Coordinates of C-alpha atoms and ligand atoms in Angstrom, one line a residue:
M789 CA 0.0 0.0 0.0
I790 CA 1.2 3.5 -0.9
T791 CA -0.1 6.6 0.9
R792 CA 0.7 10.1 -0.2
Y793 CA 0.2 13.4 1.6
N794 CA 0.8 16.8 0.0
H795 CA 2.1 19.8 2.1
Y796 CA 2.4 17.5 5.1
S797 CA 3.4 18.7 8.6
M798 CA 6.5 16.9 9.8
L799 CA 5.9 17.9 13.5
S800 CA 5.0 14.3 14.6
H801 CA 7.8 12.8 12.5
N802 CA 10.8 14.5 14.3
T803 CA 11.6 14.1 18.0
F804 CA 13.1 17.7 18.1
G805 CA 9.5 18.9 17.5
I806 CA 10.4 21.2 14.7
D807 CA 7.3 22.4 12.8
V808 CA 8.2 22.2 9.1
E809 CA 6.3 20.9 6.0
A810 CA 7.2 18.3 3.4
E811 CA 6.1 19.1 -0.1
L812 CA 5.2 15.4 -0.5
F813 CA 5.2 12.7 2.2
I814 CA 4.9 9.1 1.1
E815 CA 4.5 5.9 3.1
Y816 CA 4.8 2.5 1.5
S817 CA 4.5 -1.0 2.9
S818 CA 6.5 -3.4 0.7
V819 CA 9.6 -3.6 -1.4
E820 CA 7.4 -3.8 -4.5
D821 CA 5.6 -0.6 -3.6
L822 CA 8.9 1.1 -3.1
Q823 CA 10.2 -0.1 -6.5
S824 CA 7.1 1.1 -8.2
L825 CA 7.5 4.5 -6.6
L826 CA 11.1 4.7 -7.7
S827 CA 10.3 3.6 -11.2
S828 CA 8.2 6.7 -11.7
K829 CA 10.4 8.9 -9.5
E830 CA 10.7 11.7 -12.2
L831 CA 7.0 12.4 -11.4
L832 CA 7.8 13.1 -7.7
P833 CA 9.2 16.4 -6.3
Q834 CA 12.9 16.1 -5.8
P835 CA 15.2 15.9 -3.8
F836 CA 14.3 12.8 -1.8
L837 CA 14.8 12.0 1.8
H838 CA 14.0 8.7 3.6
I839 CA 13.3 8.9 7.3
G840 CA 12.6 6.5 10.0
G841 CA 11.2 7.8 13.3
G842 CA 12.9 11.2 12.9
S843 CA 14.8 10.8 16.1
N844 CA 18.1 11.8 14.7
L845 CA 17.0 14.6 12.3
L846 CA 17.1 18.4 12.6
F847 CA 14.8 20.1 10.1
V848 CA 16.2 23.5 9.3
S849 CA 13.5 24.6 6.8
D850 CA 10.5 23.2 4.9
Y851 CA 11.4 20.2 2.8
K852 CA 10.9 21.1 -0.8
G853 CA 10.9 17.5 -2.2
T854 CA 9.6 14.1 -1.3
I855 CA 10.0 12.4 2.1
F856 CA 9.6 8.6 2.2
H857 CA 8.8 6.5 5.2
S858 CA 8.8 2.8 5.4
G859 CA 5.9 0.8 6.6
I860 CA 7.6 -2.5 5.9
K861 CA 6.8 -4.7 9.0
G862 CA 7.6 -8.2 10.2
M863 CA 10.0 -10.1 12.4
E864 CA 10.7 -13.5 11.0
I865 CA 13.2 -16.3 12.2
I866 CA 15.0 -17.3 9.0
S867 CA 17.4 -19.8 10.5
E868 CA 18.3 -21.2 13.8
T869 CA 20.9 -23.5 15.4
E870 CA 21.5 -24.5 19.0
E871 CA 23.9 -21.5 19.2
Y872 CA 22.1 -18.7 17.5
V873 CA 19.0 -17.4 15.7
M874 CA 18.8 -15.2 12.6
V875 CA 15.9 -12.8 12.6
R876 CA 14.9 -10.8 9.5
V877 CA 13.1 -7.6 10.5
G878 CA 11.2 -5.0 8.3
A879 CA 12.8 -1.5 8.2
G880 CA 9.6 0.1 9.5
E881 CA 9.5 -1.8 12.7
V882 CA 10.2 0.2 15.9
W883 CA 13.7 -0.6 17.1
D884 CA 12.7 -1.0 20.7
D885 CA 9.9 -3.4 19.9
F886 CA 12.5 -5.7 18.3
V887 CA 14.7 -5.4 21.4
A888 CA 11.7 -6.4 23.6
Y889 CA 11.0 -9.3 21.2
C890 CA 14.6 -10.6 21.6
V891 CA 14.5 -10.2 25.4
D892 CA 11.1 -12.1 25.6
N893 CA 12.6 -14.9 23.5
E894 CA 15.8 -15.0 25.6
W895 CA 18.1 -14.1 22.7
Y896 CA 21.2 -12.2 23.7
G897 CA 22.8 -9.3 22.0
A898 CA 20.3 -6.5 21.6
E899 CA 19.4 -5.8 25.3
N900 CA 21.9 -3.0 26.0
L901 CA 20.3 -1.1 23.1
S902 CA 17.0 -1.0 24.9
L903 CA 14.9 2.2 24.5
I904 CA 16.9 3.8 21.7
P905 CA 14.2 5.6 19.7
G906 CA 13.8 5.1 16.0
E907 CA 13.2 2.3 13.6
V908 CA 15.0 -0.8 12.4
G909 CA 16.1 0.6 9.0
A910 CA 17.9 3.5 10.6
S911 CA 19.6 1.2 13.2
A912 CA 21.8 0.0 10.4
V913 CA 22.3 3.4 8.8
Q914 CA 23.3 5.0 12.1
N915 CA 25.1 2.0 13.7
I916 CA 23.3 2.8 16.9
G917 CA 25.1 2.1 20.1
A918 CA 24.8 2.3 23.9
Y919 CA 26.4 0.8 27.0
G920 CA 29.3 -0.8 25.2
V921 CA 27.3 -2.4 22.4
E922 CA 26.9 -1.3 18.8
V923 CA 24.3 -2.7 16.5
K924 CA 27.0 -3.8 14.1
D925 CA 27.8 -6.5 16.6
I926 CA 24.6 -8.3 15.8
I927 CA 23.8 -7.3 12.2
E928 CA 24.3 -10.1 9.7
R929 CA 23.1 -8.3 6.6
V930 CA 21.2 -5.3 5.3
E931 CA 18.7 -5.5 2.4
T932 CA 18.2 -2.4 0.3
V933 CA 16.8 -1.0 -2.8
A934 CA 18.9 1.4 -5.0
V935 CA 17.2 4.8 -5.4
E936 CA 18.6 5.2 -9.0
S937 CA 17.8 1.7 -10.5
G938 CA 15.2 0.3 -8.1
K939 CA 17.2 -2.9 -7.9
E940 CA 17.6 -4.8 -4.7
R941 CA 21.1 -5.2 -3.2
T942 CA 22.1 -7.0 0.0
F943 CA 25.1 -5.8 2.0
A944 CA 26.8 -8.3 4.3
N945 CA 27.9 -6.8 7.6
E946 CA 31.5 -6.4 6.4
D947 CA 30.3 -4.4 3.3
C948 CA 28.6 -1.8 5.5
S949 CA 31.8 0.0 6.7
F950 CA 30.4 0.2 10.2
S951 CA 32.3 2.4 12.6
Y952 CA 31.3 4.7 15.6
R953 CA 27.8 6.0 14.6
Q954 CA 28.7 5.5 10.9
S955 CA 28.0 3.2 8.0
I956 CA 28.4 3.2 4.3
F957 CA 24.8 4.4 4.1
K958 CA 25.6 7.6 5.9
K959 CA 28.9 8.3 4.1
E960 CA 30.0 7.0 0.7
L961 CA 26.5 5.8 -0.4
K962 CA 24.5 8.5 1.4
G963 CA 21.0 8.8 -0.1
Q964 CA 21.7 6.1 -2.7
Y965 CA 20.1 3.0 -1.0
I966 CA 16.9 2.6 1.0
V967 CA 17.1 -0.1 3.7
T968 CA 14.2 -2.5 3.5
Y969 CA 15.1 -5.4 5.9
V970 CA 17.9 -6.0 8.4
T971 CA 18.8 -9.5 9.5
Y972 CA 20.2 -9.8 13.1
K973 CA 22.1 -12.7 14.6
L974 CA 21.3 -13.2 18.3
D975 CA 23.0 -15.7 20.7
K976 CA 21.0 -18.3 22.5
H977 CA 23.6 -18.7 25.2
T978 CA 24.1 -16.4 28.1
R979 CA 26.3 -13.5 27.1
F980 CA 26.0 -10.3 29.2
N981 CA 27.8 -7.1 28.5
L982 CA 27.7 -5.2 31.9
E983 CA 31.0 -3.4 32.0
Y984 CA 29.9 -0.1 30.7
G985 CA 28.5 2.9 32.7
N986 CA 26.5 2.1 35.8
I987 CA 24.6 -1.0 34.7
K988 CA 26.1 -3.1 37.4
T989 CA 25.1 -0.6 40.1
E990 CA 21.5 -0.3 38.7
L991 CA 21.3 -4.1 38.6
E992 CA 21.9 -4.3 42.3
K993 CA 18.3 -3.3 42.7
F994 CA 17.2 -6.6 41.2
D995 CA 17.3 -10.1 42.7
E996 CA 18.6 -11.7 39.6
V997 CA 20.7 -10.7 36.5
N998 CA 18.9 -11.9 33.4
L999 CA 17.9 -10.3 30.1
K1000 CA 14.7 -8.9 31.5
T1001 CA 16.4 -7.2 34.4
I1002 CA 19.2 -5.9 32.2
R1003 CA 16.6 -4.3 30.0
Q1004 CA 14.8 -2.8 32.9
A1005 CA 18.0 -1.5 34.4
I1006 CA 19.0 0.2 31.1
I1007 CA 15.5 1.7 30.7
A1008 CA 15.7 3.0 34.2
I1009 CA 19.1 4.6 33.7
R1010 CA 18.1 6.2 30.4
E1011 CA 14.8 7.5 31.7
V1012 CA 16.7 9.4 34.5
K1013 CA 19.4 10.7 32.2
L1014 CA 17.7 11.6 29.0
P1015 CA 14.9 14.0 28.4
D1016 CA 11.7 12.4 27.0
P1017 CA 11.2 13.9 23.5
K1018 CA 7.4 14.0 24.1
I1019 CA 8.0 16.5 26.9
E1020 CA 11.1 18.3 25.6
G1021 CA 12.1 18.0 22.0
N1022 CA 15.5 16.5 21.4
A1023 CA 17.4 14.0 19.2
G1024 CA 19.5 12.3 22.0
S1025 CA 23.2 13.0 21.8
F1026 CA 23.6 15.9 19.6
F1027 CA 27.4 15.6 19.2
M1028 CA 29.6 12.5 18.7
N1029 CA 32.4 11.9 21.2
P1030 CA 35.7 12.9 19.6
I1031 CA 38.3 10.3 19.1
L1032 CA 41.7 11.9 19.6
P1033 CA 45.3 10.8 18.7
R1034 CA 46.9 9.6 21.9
A1035 CA 49.5 12.4 21.8
Q1036 CA 46.8 15.1 21.7
F1037 CA 45.0 13.4 24.6
E1038 CA 48.2 13.2 26.7
L1039 CA 48.7 16.9 26.2
L1040 CA 45.2 17.7 27.3
K1041 CA 45.6 15.4 30.3
Q1042 CA 48.5 17.6 31.5
T1043 CA 46.1 20.5 31.8
Y1044 CA 43.0 18.5 32.8
P1045 CA 44.2 15.5 34.9
D1046 CA 40.6 14.4 35.6
I1047 CA 39.6 14.2 31.9
P1048 CA 37.5 11.1 31.5
H1049 CA 38.5 8.8 28.5
Y1050 CA 38.1 5.4 27.0
D1051 CA 41.0 3.8 25.1
V1052 CA 39.9 3.0 21.5
D1053 CA 43.2 1.3 20.6
E1054 CA 46.9 1.9 21.2
D1055 CA 46.9 5.1 19.2
R1056 CA 43.5 6.6 19.8
V1057 CA 41.5 7.8 22.8
K1058 CA 37.8 8.7 23.0
V1059 CA 36.8 11.6 25.2
P1060 CA 33.2 12.3 26.3
A1061 CA 32.1 15.5 24.5
A1062 CA 29.5 16.0 27.4
W1063 CA 32.4 16.5 29.9
M1064 CA 34.0 19.2 27.7
I1065 CA 30.7 20.9 27.1
D1066 CA 29.9 20.9 30.8
R1067 CA 33.4 22.2 31.6
C1068 CA 32.7 25.1 29.2
G1069 CA 29.7 26.0 31.4
W1070 CA 27.0 25.1 28.9
K1071 CA 24.9 22.7 31.0
G1072 CA 21.4 24.1 31.4
R1073 CA 22.1 27.2 29.4
L1074 CA 19.7 28.6 26.8
L1075 CA 20.1 30.5 23.6
G1076 CA 16.7 31.7 22.4
N1077 CA 14.3 28.7 22.5
A1078 CA 17.2 26.2 22.3
G1079 CA 19.0 24.8 25.3
V1080 CA 21.7 22.5 26.6
H1081 CA 20.0 19.8 28.8
D1082 CA 20.6 20.4 32.5
K1083 CA 21.3 16.7 33.2
Q1084 CA 23.2 15.6 30.1
A1085 CA 25.3 18.3 28.3
L1086 CA 25.5 16.2 25.1
V1087 CA 21.8 16.7 24.5
L1088 CA 20.4 19.9 23.0
V1089 CA 16.7 20.6 23.6
N1090 CA 13.9 22.5 22.1
K1091 CA 12.5 24.6 25.0
G1092 CA 9.3 25.3 23.1
G1093 CA 8.8 26.6 19.6
A1094 CA 12.5 26.5 18.6
T1095 CA 13.4 26.6 14.9
G1096 CA 16.1 24.4 13.4
R1097 CA 18.2 27.5 12.9
E1098 CA 18.1 28.3 16.7
I1099 CA 19.3 24.8 17.5
I1100 CA 22.1 25.1 15.0
A1101 CA 23.1 28.5 16.4
L1102 CA 23.4 26.9 19.8
S1103 CA 25.3 23.9 18.5
K1104 CA 27.8 26.2 16.8
A1105 CA 28.3 28.3 19.9
V1106 CA 29.0 25.0 21.9
Q1107 CA 31.4 23.8 19.2
L1108 CA 33.3 27.1 19.3
S1109 CA 33.6 27.0 23.1
V1110 CA 35.0 23.5 23.1
K1111 CA 37.4 24.3 20.4
E1112 CA 38.6 27.4 22.2
K1113 CA 39.0 25.8 25.6
F1114 CA 40.3 22.3 24.7
G1115 CA 41.5 22.7 21.1
V1116 CA 39.1 19.8 20.1
D1117 CA 36.6 19.8 17.2
I1118 CA 33.3 18.1 18.0
Y1119 CA 30.9 17.2 15.3
P1120 CA 27.1 16.7 15.3
E1121 CA 25.7 13.2 15.2
V1122 CA 22.4 14.6 14.2
N1123 CA 21.5 14.8 10.5
F1124 CA 20.7 18.4 9.4
I1125 CA 18.0 18.5 6.8
G1126 CA 17.5 21.5 4.5
E1127 CA 20.3 23.7 5.7
Ligands
FAD2506 C1 16.0 10.6 23.6 C2 17.0 10.0 22.5 C3 17.9 9.1 22.9 C4 18.8 8.5 21.9 N1 19.8 7.7 22.3 C5 20.6 7.1 21.4 C6 21.6 6.1 21.8 O1 21.7 5.8 23.0 N2 22.4 5.6 20.9 C7 22.3 5.9 19.5 O2 23.0 5.4 18.7 N3 21.3 6.9 19.1 C8 20.5 7.4 20.0 N4 19.6 8.3 19.6 C9 19.5 8.7 18.2 C10 18.5 7.9 17.4 O3 17.6 7.3 18.2 C11 19.2 7.0 16.4 O4 20.1 7.6 15.6 C12 18.1 6.2 15.6 O5 18.8 5.1 14.9 C13 17.4 7.1 14.6 O6 16.4 6.3 14.0 P1 15.2 6.9 13.3 O7 14.3 5.8 12.8 O8 14.5 7.9 14.1 O9 15.9 7.6 12.0 P2 15.8 9.0 11.4 O10 16.2 10.0 12.5 O11 14.5 9.2 10.8 O12 16.9 9.0 10.3 C14 18.3 8.8 10.6 C15 19.1 8.7 9.4 O13 18.8 7.4 8.8 C16 18.3 7.6 7.4 N5 17.2 6.5 7.3 C17 16.2 6.3 8.1 N6 15.5 5.2 7.6 C18 16.1 4.8 6.5 C19 15.9 3.7 5.6 N7 14.9 2.8 5.7 N8 16.8 3.6 4.5 C20 17.8 4.4 4.4 N9 18.1 5.5 5.2 C21 17.2 5.6 6.3 C22 17.8 9.0 7.4 O14 17.8 9.5 6.1 C23 18.8 9.7 8.3 O15 20.0 9.9 7.6 C24 18.7 8.9 20.6 C25 17.7 9.8 20.2 C26 16.8 10.3 21.1 C27 15.7 11.3 20.7

């Protein structure tokens, strides 16, 4: 089924709560529908944008073109051994529904990614991550349709160039392929990943450590730390954590001995952008209707009626402060649309 809406408000399709309009908004529910749309694409207003749940987008202006949204649903076991299960999931499924489904079935691997907003298609584009896990760790393959030719193409995990919050779909092939299905490989044997953040401390509140309690613990931590987009518009972490050459990090450490960090490898160190933003005094500050969240400095929020441009002005001011104080460039994780 294909549904079209002209001059469509995107307000309910972006968690920042920015009120812009798409010239044409199209929802489709199968690969065949998508291919038929693409075969007559010259009849549609261009450019094209494909969105999921709009939880990592910042609309800067009305979108003068066509916005697509996938309604491809379904979670299907396509193979299974004693060790693992492969599940093929439609791009239009809500990501956290899939995590809940894995936890209910006692399949290991997705639980640390509980409550990340958005849809399954974008999980592969964004290489979502949290609490020491990235979705690339459980992705087996990604099925797509090419925008230009309408042909199907399947990318094995190793073809997706996954790295921190990046994939080939966000970089080299940006805008060229639409994700239709993602196949995940989940373990059937106990495999917990509890080393990151304060998961272990949160788990002390439960009698047992199992998939259900890990999911509950992560949801509880996230609910305290992150603003609910339904109450205060936001797109989660606005900036990526910078990965610095070790020599640059060692220099910084001389001035800031308490600087938090995670070793990426021998040569590179990841530094939390939130710590630097906080040290620049931005936590809780406002610029117009845009603000830096008062509990998590990595999150920019819409304090009510903010425009995309106001959020960008704030993000630029924050970037400049961090550069001036620490000599470090920080870059947005959020996708700017229509700048
Ligand atoms: C409160 C909050 C907390 C968050 N926490 C985290 C977190 O812990 N970890 C994390 O990694 N992220 C986090 N995020 C960011 C966000 O949830 C993820 O980036 C998510 O994957 C975005 O999914 P979406 O469906 O909303 O995609 P959208 O924001 O709609 O789109 C994101 C990108 O994917 C592309 N895209 C979407 N669907 C398709 C498709 N089918 N085919 C091709 N391209 C497509 C879009 O063009 C765009 O470039 C958070 C966001 C919020 C609001």
